[in-house]
């Protein structure tokens, strides 16, 4: 008992000392200090891109003996009168030797003051939140070594706050441990801590605590919506979808259901940019509330409310503000999984409620299915679990009949899902009118910049949606062809004018991961015309059959690249509407980014990011462990274990399909993130209940 009390006192003392230290470091870092930009290096490719010049074509002019003449190339940049904007990379350096960017501090620059003091600088963009590296756009050639009088301040990295919170949670759990309660009861009945514990325990009846869980969920939801409002919609994909949602010029390049849903919401509530962010957060917090309530009712442990802290994982917190289709589809899947988890732990007796929940669950799953083209891979394992529940409840004793019903129903559901995917676009896509067909493209380019290339090709080409996945097959064909120096299976009319196999080999030696660079119409370096690729699937299959080892080598390269990547997350969006959206009626409608909001975002935005390798390991362990437990121990109540198994199955299926049929972009793995979290919760609960790990 004495050792327990001593341990708690020491641990509390360390937490208090850590807290005071972090606060002191935070206050000292917030003072504005003076530094300077150093290492100003010209970014040639970015400079050419800024001035609307073709990077590949210009570089080809300066290649001699298969090598780039850097001196002549750089001289061309500095002497070309067409070039009006120059891109430079830099790093901030410090006059102070103590208060600098380090393992403790992130650095933040007053970019507005730098631009104000140096009128030749048009724009400054830092590489990341708190990074000392950045890029600037200059209207003139910079021929000096540094830019002085750069104001900066420092912030303690969020990792330290996260570490402190984890330790506080840990001590709270210890204080609420039964053994420590007994210590208080036996020795400290008159203590303030014990008095508080009694009042807390007596006040929160079961109903009151459920209401408390819901209220906390609403508070966190409201705060999240406020801090991220209106959400990140500045990605070119989102801008295309928002434009189509207003003009009703639908295509299925991005799933048509997104624009159609937004158009429906515009009719009900008016034309705004925050609807998808709102949908994401409703799904996130409604699901989390259901999980928290069900766990509390199952375990009768008030500590379970600490599960709300998972929302503060940056991959959850900031990516859920993004309006990318991958995120929203994953949020629908998260909500569906949370509803099923709730139904497992809290059996619903009234038939009318059951019917309503199953209808709502089906609706959410269909939305998830339609919101992202390859989401069927993530959805189908969940459908298989639901079919199992239905067959299980039929209580048919004949095992062969059970297996037959399960397999036939699973096959039927697969066909229904495919039909839904195929038929739905034709409900909304009546014709391709082409918004930009009768307007001046050059005028639009001058007004909107680089994004117009993407928008124009989205609208003008009728075949664009049908050829969305072409680039994925092209990079795999290129891999087999280049590795074996054999383009005999590639039709000559596939190549862009003036391009050939030699160009393909050069591109593949530079870029083995970005599929868009091989055929996307908005990419200048493209080798193939992806809209006119006759017999693409035949050529792809032929190369795989002819060079299976090369194909496996290519997939292995992607497999390891993916496992070394992170899920990625997106910071809250700027609070302005791009011109291309203003012209079709969108208005600026957001919460201003005042100092308080900026500070809260910087505090919550952590350098911690969830590695895909961790999600993969979690999924593999749960997948294999579930099978092993089912075979070896044959538990009587295995519903929760099977749910964990099918969630891990969904996660792994998502991973392998993305590896095979996409290029490297962390957002494609986002469904894996939500299914991994839910499978971990479900599997941990199973172990807690069934394998006597309650002491832990």
XYZ file of C-alpha atoms in Angstrom:
696
model
C 0.000 0.000 0.000
C 2.796 2.376 0.953
C 4.682 1.569 -2.239
C 1.521 2.233 -4.309
C 1.008 5.612 -2.661
C 4.705 6.476 -3.090
C 4.567 5.501 -6.777
C 1.501 7.717 -7.331
C 3.123 10.664 -5.539
C 6.329 10.350 -7.587
C 4.378 9.965 -10.832
C 2.174 12.987 -10.034
C 5.267 15.035 -9.183
C 6.864 14.164 -12.529
C 3.688 15.123 -14.394
C 3.515 18.472 -12.561
C 7.205 19.174 -13.263
C 6.710 18.225 -16.941
C 3.631 20.454 -17.170
C 5.428 23.462 -15.657
C 8.466 22.890 -17.920
C 6.326 22.736 -21.065
C 4.439 25.910 -20.085
C 7.723 27.778 -19.461
C 9.148 26.568 -22.796
C 5.893 27.559 -24.525
C 5.955 31.098 -23.083
C 9.643 31.592 -23.905
C 9.135 30.376 -27.459
C 6.197 32.698 -28.215
C 8.414 35.795 -28.058
C 8.962 37.253 -31.560
C 12.614 36.979 -32.616
C 14.614 37.958 -35.694
C 16.155 35.507 -38.171
C 16.975 35.414 -41.879
C 16.354 33.335 -45.010
C 19.454 31.462 -46.141
C 20.339 28.869 -48.784
C 18.294 30.581 -51.517
C 18.309 28.058 -54.371
C 16.453 28.457 -57.646
C 13.812 25.776 -58.202
C 14.055 25.464 -61.981
C 11.118 23.120 -62.608
C 8.798 25.189 -60.431
C 9.971 28.390 -62.127
C 9.136 26.983 -65.567
C 5.769 25.762 -64.318
C 4.932 29.177 -62.803
C 5.532 30.821 -66.163
C 3.422 28.300 -68.086
C 6.383 26.696 -69.875
C 6.673 23.008 -70.802
C 9.343 21.540 -68.496
C 10.075 18.412 -70.558
C 10.306 20.222 -73.902
C 12.660 22.914 -72.591
C 14.884 20.410 -70.780
C 15.204 18.392 -73.993
C 16.788 21.464 -75.634
C 19.710 21.272 -73.204
C 20.353 17.522 -73.158
C 23.685 16.548 -74.675
C 24.855 12.931 -74.694
C 21.886 11.976 -72.506
C 22.986 14.494 -69.850
C 21.432 17.811 -68.919
C 23.725 20.827 -69.454
C 22.904 22.535 -66.131
C 24.913 25.694 -66.788
C 23.243 26.421 -70.131
C 19.853 25.473 -68.729
C 20.234 27.850 -65.749
C 21.524 30.626 -68.003
C 18.422 30.170 -70.180
C 16.230 30.751 -67.111
C 18.039 33.932 -66.081
C 18.168 35.465 -69.586
C 14.691 34.557 -70.854
C 12.470 37.664 -70.944
C 9.308 35.518 -70.921
C 10.079 34.406 -67.374
C 8.601 36.902 -64.905
C 8.347 34.748 -61.761
C 11.124 32.807 -60.037
C 10.752 30.071 -57.429
C 13.396 29.785 -54.689
C 13.803 27.279 -51.905
C 15.146 28.517 -48.578
C 15.724 27.712 -44.936
C 15.262 30.088 -42.030
C 18.404 30.634 -39.952
C 18.591 32.249 -36.511
C 20.706 34.870 -34.742
C 19.816 33.260 -31.407
C 21.761 30.088 -30.590
C 19.167 28.768 -28.140
C 15.710 29.611 -29.469
C 15.773 27.831 -32.813
C 13.879 25.095 -34.612
C 14.789 21.841 -32.827
C 13.434 18.588 -31.454
C 11.507 20.706 -28.936
C 10.405 23.689 -31.029
C 8.663 24.206 -34.370
C 9.242 27.558 -36.073
C 6.551 29.902 -37.453
C 7.323 32.869 -39.693
C 5.449 36.130 -40.114
C 5.257 35.754 -43.912
C 3.099 38.872 -44.350
C 5.814 41.092 -42.848
C 8.534 39.484 -45.012
C 6.468 40.165 -48.166
C 5.732 43.704 -46.967
C 9.438 44.429 -46.348
C 10.574 42.841 -49.636
C 8.250 43.970 -52.421
C 9.829 41.592 -54.960
C 8.465 38.590 -53.027
C 4.974 37.627 -54.191
C 4.293 34.557 -52.103
C 5.889 32.452 -49.351
C 4.928 28.869 -48.605
C 6.476 26.751 -45.848
C 7.046 23.028 -46.433
C 5.006 21.994 -43.424
C 3.477 23.203 -40.204
C 6.453 24.426 -38.149
C 9.073 23.475 -40.753
C 12.170 25.712 -41.176
C 12.160 25.015 -44.941
C 10.009 26.779 -47.518
C 9.630 28.206 -51.003
C 9.058 31.746 -52.213
C 8.000 33.264 -55.520
C 10.024 36.307 -56.557
C 9.381 38.806 -59.342
C 13.128 39.244 -59.853
C 16.325 37.187 -59.796
C 17.730 36.906 -56.271
C 21.510 37.231 -56.433
C 22.211 37.801 -52.729
C 22.873 35.185 -50.043
C 20.169 35.969 -47.500
C 17.005 37.925 -46.753
C 17.256 39.692 -43.384
C 14.781 40.824 -40.717
C 12.544 37.781 -40.759
C 10.266 37.734 -37.718
C 9.620 34.304 -36.228
C 8.310 32.689 -33.072
C 8.514 29.138 -31.725
C 5.988 26.637 -30.455
C 6.590 23.563 -28.378
C 5.918 20.549 -30.604
C 2.523 18.975 -30.068
C 4.185 15.655 -29.272
C 5.070 16.934 -25.789
C 1.477 17.968 -25.094
C 0.277 14.639 -26.428
C 2.759 12.828 -24.178
C 1.564 14.871 -21.189
C -2.103 14.117 -21.911
C -1.348 10.378 -22.173
C 0.364 10.489 -18.786
C -2.525 12.406 -17.215
C -4.943 9.813 -18.578
C -2.737 7.064 -17.183
C -2.716 8.566 -13.680
C -6.483 9.093 -13.813
C -6.958 5.419 -14.618
C -4.682 4.458 -11.730
C -6.614 6.729 -9.369
C -9.825 5.075 -10.486
C -8.392 1.579 -10.065
C -10.168 -0.627 -7.554
C -7.020 -1.175 -5.499
C -6.468 2.526 -5.101
C -10.125 3.040 -4.196
C -9.600 0.518 -1.401
C -6.551 2.452 -0.216
C -8.619 5.637 -0.039
C -11.500 3.883 1.708
C -9.303 2.284 4.353
C -6.903 5.141 5.067
C -8.312 8.383 3.693
C -12.065 8.372 4.250
C -11.970 12.032 5.204
C -9.740 13.073 2.294
C -10.889 15.597 -0.319
C -10.050 13.121 -3.109
C -12.245 10.417 -1.619
C -15.042 12.921 -1.007
C -14.896 14.016 -4.634
C -14.918 10.400 -5.806
C -18.091 9.645 -3.804
C -19.924 12.724 -5.122
C -18.851 11.919 -8.695
C -19.881 8.270 -8.410
C -23.241 8.988 -6.739
C -24.210 11.778 -9.138
C -23.669 9.814 -12.338
C -26.350 7.189 -12.560
C -26.396 5.069 -15.712
C -28.860 7.353 -17.539
C -27.077 10.522 -16.457
C -23.725 9.184 -17.634
C -25.158 8.248 -21.046
C -26.494 11.826 -21.331
C -23.038 13.062 -20.253
C -21.414 10.973 -23.036
C -23.789 12.484 -25.616
C -23.211 16.050 -24.331
C -19.407 15.640 -24.477
C -19.776 14.266 -28.021
C -21.864 17.306 -29.038
C -19.333 19.703 -27.490
C -16.403 18.040 -29.280
C -18.389 17.969 -32.544
C -19.240 21.690 -32.274
C -15.635 22.600 -31.461
C -14.342 20.471 -34.343
C -16.805 22.063 -36.790
C -15.871 25.555 -35.598
C -12.131 25.047 -35.785
C -12.252 23.438 -39.259
C -15.122 25.390 -40.815
C -15.846 25.312 -43.784
C -13.378 22.458 -44.404
C -10.707 21.787 -46.999
C -12.294 22.019 -50.455
C -9.388 23.629 -52.355
C -8.207 20.365 -53.913
C -8.784 20.339 -57.721
C -10.987 17.231 -57.318
C -13.264 19.064 -54.901
C -13.460 22.156 -57.084
C -14.560 20.025 -60.053
C -17.239 18.345 -57.911
C -18.517 21.665 -56.510
C -18.716 23.109 -60.020
C -20.594 20.077 -61.342
C -22.968 20.141 -58.372
C -24.118 23.643 -59.338
C -24.180 23.250 -63.124
C -25.572 19.681 -62.965
C -23.050 18.837 -65.679
C -22.422 15.440 -64.089
C -19.740 12.932 -64.988
C -18.564 9.818 -63.175
C -14.840 10.642 -63.137
C -15.491 11.553 -59.532
C -18.478 9.513 -58.316
C -21.601 11.288 -59.545
C -23.407 10.735 -56.226
C -21.256 13.442 -54.568
C -22.278 16.270 -56.909
C -25.888 15.020 -56.987
C -26.047 14.989 -53.161
C -24.632 18.505 -52.971
C -27.123 19.753 -55.551
C -29.938 18.284 -53.422
C -28.572 20.075 -50.323
C -28.312 23.372 -52.244
C -32.019 23.175 -53.019
C -32.847 22.602 -49.353
C -30.397 24.914 -47.555
C -28.684 27.131 -50.131
C -25.338 27.040 -51.913
C -22.412 26.702 -49.467
C -19.078 24.901 -49.297
C -19.249 23.251 -45.870
C -21.772 20.436 -46.411
C -19.292 17.583 -46.898
C -17.309 18.674 -43.829
C -20.556 18.598 -41.854
C -21.361 15.085 -43.158
C -17.859 13.877 -42.197
C -18.100 15.184 -38.654
C -21.650 13.928 -38.092
C -20.514 10.435 -39.111
C -17.357 10.638 -36.980
C -19.010 11.779 -33.744
C -22.280 9.870 -34.086
C -20.239 6.699 -34.538
C -17.975 7.539 -31.608
C -20.934 8.300 -29.324
C -22.482 4.915 -30.195
C -19.194 3.088 -29.503
C -18.703 4.902 -26.175
C -22.264 4.260 -24.971
C -22.164 0.587 -25.950
C -18.798 0.053 -24.218
C -20.042 1.814 -21.073
C -23.220 -0.288 -20.944
C -21.152 -3.426 -21.446
C -18.309 -2.713 -19.004
C -19.992 -0.276 -16.553
C -16.720 1.654 -16.437
C -16.825 5.450 -16.598
C -13.201 5.581 -17.778
C -14.495 4.488 -21.175
C -15.282 8.137 -21.973
C -11.524 8.579 -22.509
C -12.021 6.852 -25.871
C -13.007 10.295 -27.185
C -9.286 11.104 -27.237
C -8.872 9.039 -30.419
C -10.472 11.892 -32.382
C -7.408 14.012 -31.575
C -5.168 11.718 -33.600
C -4.263 14.103 -36.463
C -5.290 11.517 -39.080
C -8.778 11.583 -37.601
C -8.968 15.215 -36.597
C -7.632 17.034 -39.628
C -8.364 14.576 -42.407
C -12.035 14.456 -41.391
C -12.178 18.184 -42.211
C -11.082 17.397 -45.754
C -13.768 17.030 -48.404
C -11.893 14.453 -50.468
C -14.123 11.578 -51.563
C -11.850 9.015 -49.878
C -12.424 10.641 -46.491
C -16.214 10.907 -46.697
C -16.576 7.340 -48.001
C -14.458 6.216 -45.031
C -16.568 8.240 -42.598
C -19.721 6.502 -43.870
C -17.955 3.168 -43.375
C -16.878 4.213 -39.869
C -20.469 5.095 -38.918
C -21.794 1.821 -40.354
C -19.175 -0.148 -38.403
C -20.004 1.735 -35.187
C -23.733 1.011 -35.622
C -23.010 -2.715 -36.037
C -20.703 -2.635 -32.982
C -23.495 -0.990 -30.957
C -26.004 -3.621 -32.117
C -23.651 -6.427 -31.034
C -23.137 -5.023 -27.523
C -26.614 -3.585 -26.960
C -29.230 -6.007 -28.354
C -32.331 -4.164 -29.580
C -35.582 -5.957 -28.803
C -38.246 -3.780 -30.454
C -38.742 -4.871 -34.068
C -39.621 -1.367 -35.304
C -36.262 -0.038 -34.045
C -34.424 -2.985 -35.571
C -36.043 -2.393 -38.967
C -35.241 1.327 -38.826
C -31.592 0.671 -37.875
C -31.122 -1.908 -40.658
C -32.653 0.472 -43.231
C -30.410 3.322 -42.040
C -27.387 1.001 -41.979
C -28.082 -0.123 -45.566
C -28.442 3.506 -46.662
C -25.081 4.451 -45.086
C -23.297 1.464 -46.641
C -24.702 2.257 -50.104
C -23.582 5.885 -49.762
C -20.096 4.686 -48.815
C -20.119 2.288 -51.783
C -21.087 5.028 -54.262
C -18.891 7.782 -52.809
C -15.628 6.209 -54.009
C -15.198 3.925 -57.024
C -13.217 1.102 -55.388
C -15.023 1.266 -52.025
C -16.750 -2.040 -52.760
C -13.554 -3.755 -51.578
C -13.867 -2.136 -48.128
C -17.667 -2.521 -47.912
C -18.090 -6.131 -48.986
C -16.428 -7.783 -45.928
C -18.850 -5.829 -43.704
C -21.750 -7.085 -45.848
C -20.427 -10.633 -45.409
C -20.539 -10.188 -41.640
C -24.139 -8.906 -41.754
C -25.142 -11.899 -43.907
C -23.544 -14.170 -41.305
C -25.650 -12.548 -38.548
C -28.843 -13.079 -40.530
C -28.024 -16.731 -41.360
C -26.978 -17.352 -37.745
C -30.323 -16.063 -36.471
C -32.208 -18.408 -38.808
C -30.953 -21.160 -36.468
C -30.818 -23.852 -39.158
C -29.202 -26.963 -37.695
C -28.054 -28.447 -40.999
C -24.505 -27.116 -41.594
C -24.582 -27.764 -45.345
C -27.780 -25.706 -45.676
C -26.209 -22.931 -43.606
C -23.126 -22.827 -45.829
C -25.231 -22.919 -49.008
C -27.515 -20.094 -47.837
C -24.526 -18.025 -46.723
C -22.557 -18.459 -49.966
C -25.543 -17.951 -52.281
C -26.674 -14.837 -50.372
C -23.104 -13.475 -50.409
C -22.889 -13.980 -54.175
C -26.291 -12.343 -54.693
C -25.241 -9.337 -52.589
C -22.018 -9.000 -54.597
C -24.037 -8.884 -57.833
C -26.453 -6.338 -56.317
C -23.563 -4.092 -55.227
C -22.038 -4.236 -58.721
C -25.415 -3.412 -60.292
C -25.837 -0.433 -57.956
C -22.382 0.816 -58.967
C -23.109 0.384 -62.673
C -26.672 1.715 -62.793
C -26.515 4.713 -60.415
C -24.415 7.017 -62.672
C -26.986 6.716 -65.493
C -29.721 8.047 -63.203
C -27.930 11.401 -63.002
C -25.781 11.613 -66.154
C -28.160 12.582 -68.934
C -25.686 14.148 -71.354
C -22.257 15.757 -71.448
C -22.874 19.383 -72.367
C -19.307 20.626 -71.871
C -19.355 23.835 -69.821
C -16.182 25.176 -71.465
C -17.035 24.335 -75.083
C -18.176 27.831 -76.059
C -15.830 29.981 -73.979
C -12.358 31.418 -74.452
C -9.953 28.912 -72.861
C -6.972 31.320 -72.910
C -9.014 33.914 -71.037
C -9.998 31.334 -68.421
C -6.388 30.177 -68.039
C -5.227 33.741 -67.356
C -7.975 34.118 -64.771
C -7.821 30.799 -62.938
C -4.263 29.554 -63.531
C -3.059 25.941 -63.628
C -6.316 24.421 -62.412
C -8.098 25.245 -65.659
C -6.192 22.439 -67.461
C -7.770 19.915 -65.128
C -11.247 21.481 -65.298
C -11.264 21.771 -69.085
C -10.351 18.144 -69.670
C -12.945 17.086 -67.148
C -15.656 18.905 -69.093
C -14.718 18.704 -72.762
C -13.944 15.012 -73.099
C -16.963 12.706 -73.136
C -14.703 9.673 -72.708
C -12.830 11.083 -69.723
C -14.861 9.347 -67.017
C -14.731 6.004 -68.783
C -10.930 6.226 -68.986
C -10.289 7.348 -65.407
C -8.224 4.312 -64.443
C -6.133 4.133 -67.640
C -3.024 5.664 -66.069
C -2.805 2.879 -63.478
C -2.626 0.247 -66.235
C -0.199 2.358 -68.276
C 2.421 2.540 -65.512
C 2.192 -1.242 -65.021
C 2.571 -1.840 -68.763
C 5.512 0.589 -68.775
C 7.119 -1.323 -65.900
C 7.025 -4.662 -67.723
C 8.060 -3.128 -71.043
C 10.958 -1.028 -69.729
C 12.387 -3.705 -67.420
C 12.617 -6.065 -70.401
C 13.372 -3.445 -73.078
C 10.362 -4.694 -75.044
C 7.575 -2.466 -76.371
C 6.449 -4.956 -79.023
C 2.987 -5.257 -77.416
C 2.381 -1.486 -77.195
C 0.469 -0.171 -80.263
C 2.387 2.662 -81.937
C -0.734 4.879 -82.052
C -0.861 4.927 -78.230
C 2.067 7.357 -78.052
C 1.565 11.111 -77.964
C 2.798 12.905 -81.069
C 6.607 13.061 -81.050
C 6.940 10.492 -78.217
C 8.257 6.930 -78.425
C 9.629 4.050 -76.337
C 12.855 5.926 -75.598
C 10.814 8.686 -73.947
C 8.957 6.036 -71.955
C 12.252 4.568 -70.684
C 13.487 8.011 -69.618
C 10.264 8.771 -67.757
C 10.260 5.386 -66.003
C 13.850 5.873 -64.845
C 12.788 9.159 -63.224
C 9.299 8.319 -61.930
C 8.119 4.817 -60.997
C 5.253 5.883 -58.728
C 3.183 8.692 -60.277
C 0.840 7.002 -62.771
C -0.663 10.326 -63.912
C 2.635 11.352 -65.503
C 2.226 8.542 -68.075
C -1.100 9.521 -69.576
C -3.022 12.261 -67.737
C -4.144 14.965 -70.130
C -3.152 17.733 -67.721
C 0.454 16.451 -67.473
C 2.869 17.852 -70.042
C 5.384 15.014 -69.662
C 2.792 12.334 -70.547
C 3.902 9.638 -72.983
C 0.516 8.166 -73.939
C -2.787 9.608 -75.084
C -4.934 7.952 -72.417
C -8.239 8.742 -74.154
C -7.507 6.586 -77.195
C -5.968 3.360 -75.937
C -7.514 0.523 -77.876
C -7.274 -2.942 -76.264
C -5.697 -1.545 -73.093
C -6.812 -4.468 -70.902
C -5.536 -6.999 -73.451
C -2.115 -5.351 -73.650
C -1.957 -5.165 -69.828
C -2.796 -8.856 -69.386
C -0.431 -9.849 -72.202
C 2.493 -8.094 -70.521
C 1.704 -9.725 -67.156
C 1.583 -13.181 -68.780
C 4.746 -12.535 -70.779
C 6.745 -11.012 -67.892
C 5.222 -12.215 -64.586
C 8.475 -11.742 -62.668
C 8.721 -8.079 -63.778
C 5.101 -7.497 -62.779
C 5.660 -9.043 -59.321
C 8.818 -6.933 -58.946
C 6.785 -3.821 -59.755
C 4.097 -4.723 -57.174
C 6.788 -5.496 -54.575
C 8.248 -2.037 -55.142
C 4.819 -0.502 -54.510
C 4.203 -2.790 -51.524
C 7.342 -1.595 -49.710
C 6.787 2.013 -50.747
C 3.274 1.949 -49.302
C 4.439 0.368 -46.048
C 7.013 3.129 -45.629
C 4.354 5.829 -46.169
C 1.930 7.535 -43.782
C -1.836 7.964 -43.983
C -1.398 11.726 -44.237
C -3.695 14.475 -43.057
C -4.747 17.907 -44.214
C -4.720 21.199 -42.328
C -7.865 23.309 -42.254
C -8.578 25.231 -45.426
C -8.095 28.914 -46.224
C -11.309 30.861 -45.694
C -11.685 32.162 -49.238
C -13.575 30.989 -52.309
C -11.520 30.446 -55.521
C -12.543 32.591 -58.483
C -13.693 29.563 -60.451
C -16.351 28.948 -57.754
C -17.228 32.598 -57.194
C -18.269 32.826 -60.842
C -20.950 30.176 -60.316
C -22.450 31.687 -57.180
C -20.446 30.463 -54.176
C -19.886 33.032 -51.456
C -17.245 33.254 -48.741
C -18.931 31.715 -45.748
C -16.569 30.719 -42.986
C -15.213 31.432 -39.528
C -12.366 33.985 -39.723
C -8.932 32.606 -38.907
C -8.317 34.822 -35.877
C -5.354 34.392 -33.514
C -7.251 32.121 -31.127
C -8.295 29.762 -33.920
C -4.806 29.714 -35.393
C -3.245 28.930 -32.015
C -5.713 26.112 -31.348
C -5.031 24.601 -34.773
C -1.263 24.824 -34.224
C -1.692 23.166 -30.820
C -3.819 20.311 -32.169
C -1.775 19.851 -35.324
C 0.845 17.304 -34.372
C 3.891 16.056 -36.214
C 2.705 12.568 -35.249
C 1.286 10.653 -38.169
C -0.016 7.096 -38.308
C 2.271 4.904 -40.456
C 0.536 2.533 -42.854
C 2.893 -0.191 -41.627
C 1.278 0.038 -38.161
C -2.231 -0.345 -39.611
C -1.042 -3.267 -41.734
C 0.512 -5.025 -38.724
C -2.624 -4.470 -36.592
C -4.842 -5.875 -39.352
C -2.636 -8.905 -39.996
C -2.400 -9.728 -36.269
C -6.173 -9.454 -35.735
C -6.924 -11.358 -38.954
C -4.642 -14.300 -38.104
C -5.423 -14.269 -34.366
C -9.175 -14.353 -35.028
C -8.814 -17.390 -37.280
C -6.536 -19.099 -34.764
C -8.899 -18.476 -31.813
C -11.926 -19.641 -33.782
C -10.211 -22.894 -34.778
C -8.359 -23.644 -31.550
C -10.703 -22.444 -28.787
C -14.109 -22.446 -30.527
C -15.636 -19.805 -28.227
C -19.401 -20.057 -27.699
C -20.140 -16.392 -28.313
C -17.911 -15.471 -31.229
C -19.921 -12.612 -32.813
C -17.529 -9.927 -31.574
C -14.523 -11.947 -32.704
C -16.022 -12.460 -36.175
C -16.733 -8.734 -36.407
C -13.053 -8.067 -35.635
C -12.071 -10.622 -38.280
C -14.225 -9.095 -41.044
C -13.045 -5.566 -40.178
C -9.402 -6.675 -40.446
C -10.324 -8.463 -43.683
C -11.772 -5.177 -44.982
C -8.603 -3.344 -43.977
C -6.281 -5.839 -45.704
C -8.469 -6.053 -48.824
C -8.330 -2.248 -49.079
C -4.547 -2.296 -48.686
C -3.846 -4.874 -51.400
C -6.300 -3.415 -53.936
C -4.829 0.056 -53.431
C -1.288 -1.321 -53.839
C -2.236 -3.035 -57.113
C -4.514 -0.380 -58.625
C -3.345 3.071 -57.518
C -0.321 5.306 -57.190
C 1.183 6.502 -53.900
C -1.167 8.881 -52.110
C -1.933 8.339 -48.411
C -5.617 9.280 -48.702
C -6.308 6.112 -50.711
C -5.591 4.094 -47.554
C -7.980 6.087 -45.373
C -10.677 3.333 -45.263
C -7.958 1.105 -43.814
C -7.436 3.620 -41.011
C -11.044 3.611 -39.751
C -11.523 -0.171 -40.060
C -8.230 -0.795 -38.218
C -9.273 1.413 -35.298
C -12.673 -0.258 -34.998
C -11.256 -3.766 -35.361
C -8.703 -2.993 -32.623
C -11.468 -1.798 -30.267
C -13.618 -4.841 -31.044
C -10.778 -7.359 -30.731
C -9.507 -5.794 -27.490
C -12.985 -6.063 -25.980
C -13.200 -9.724 -27.005
C -9.865 -10.459 -25.323
C -10.898 -8.503 -22.241
C -14.084 -10.520 -21.872
C -13.066 -13.987 -23.023
C -9.411 -14.562 -22.299
C -9.296 -13.252 -18.745
C -7.200 -10.138 -19.337
C -9.293 -7.976 -17.006
C -6.343 -7.299 -14.705
C -4.681 -5.406 -17.562
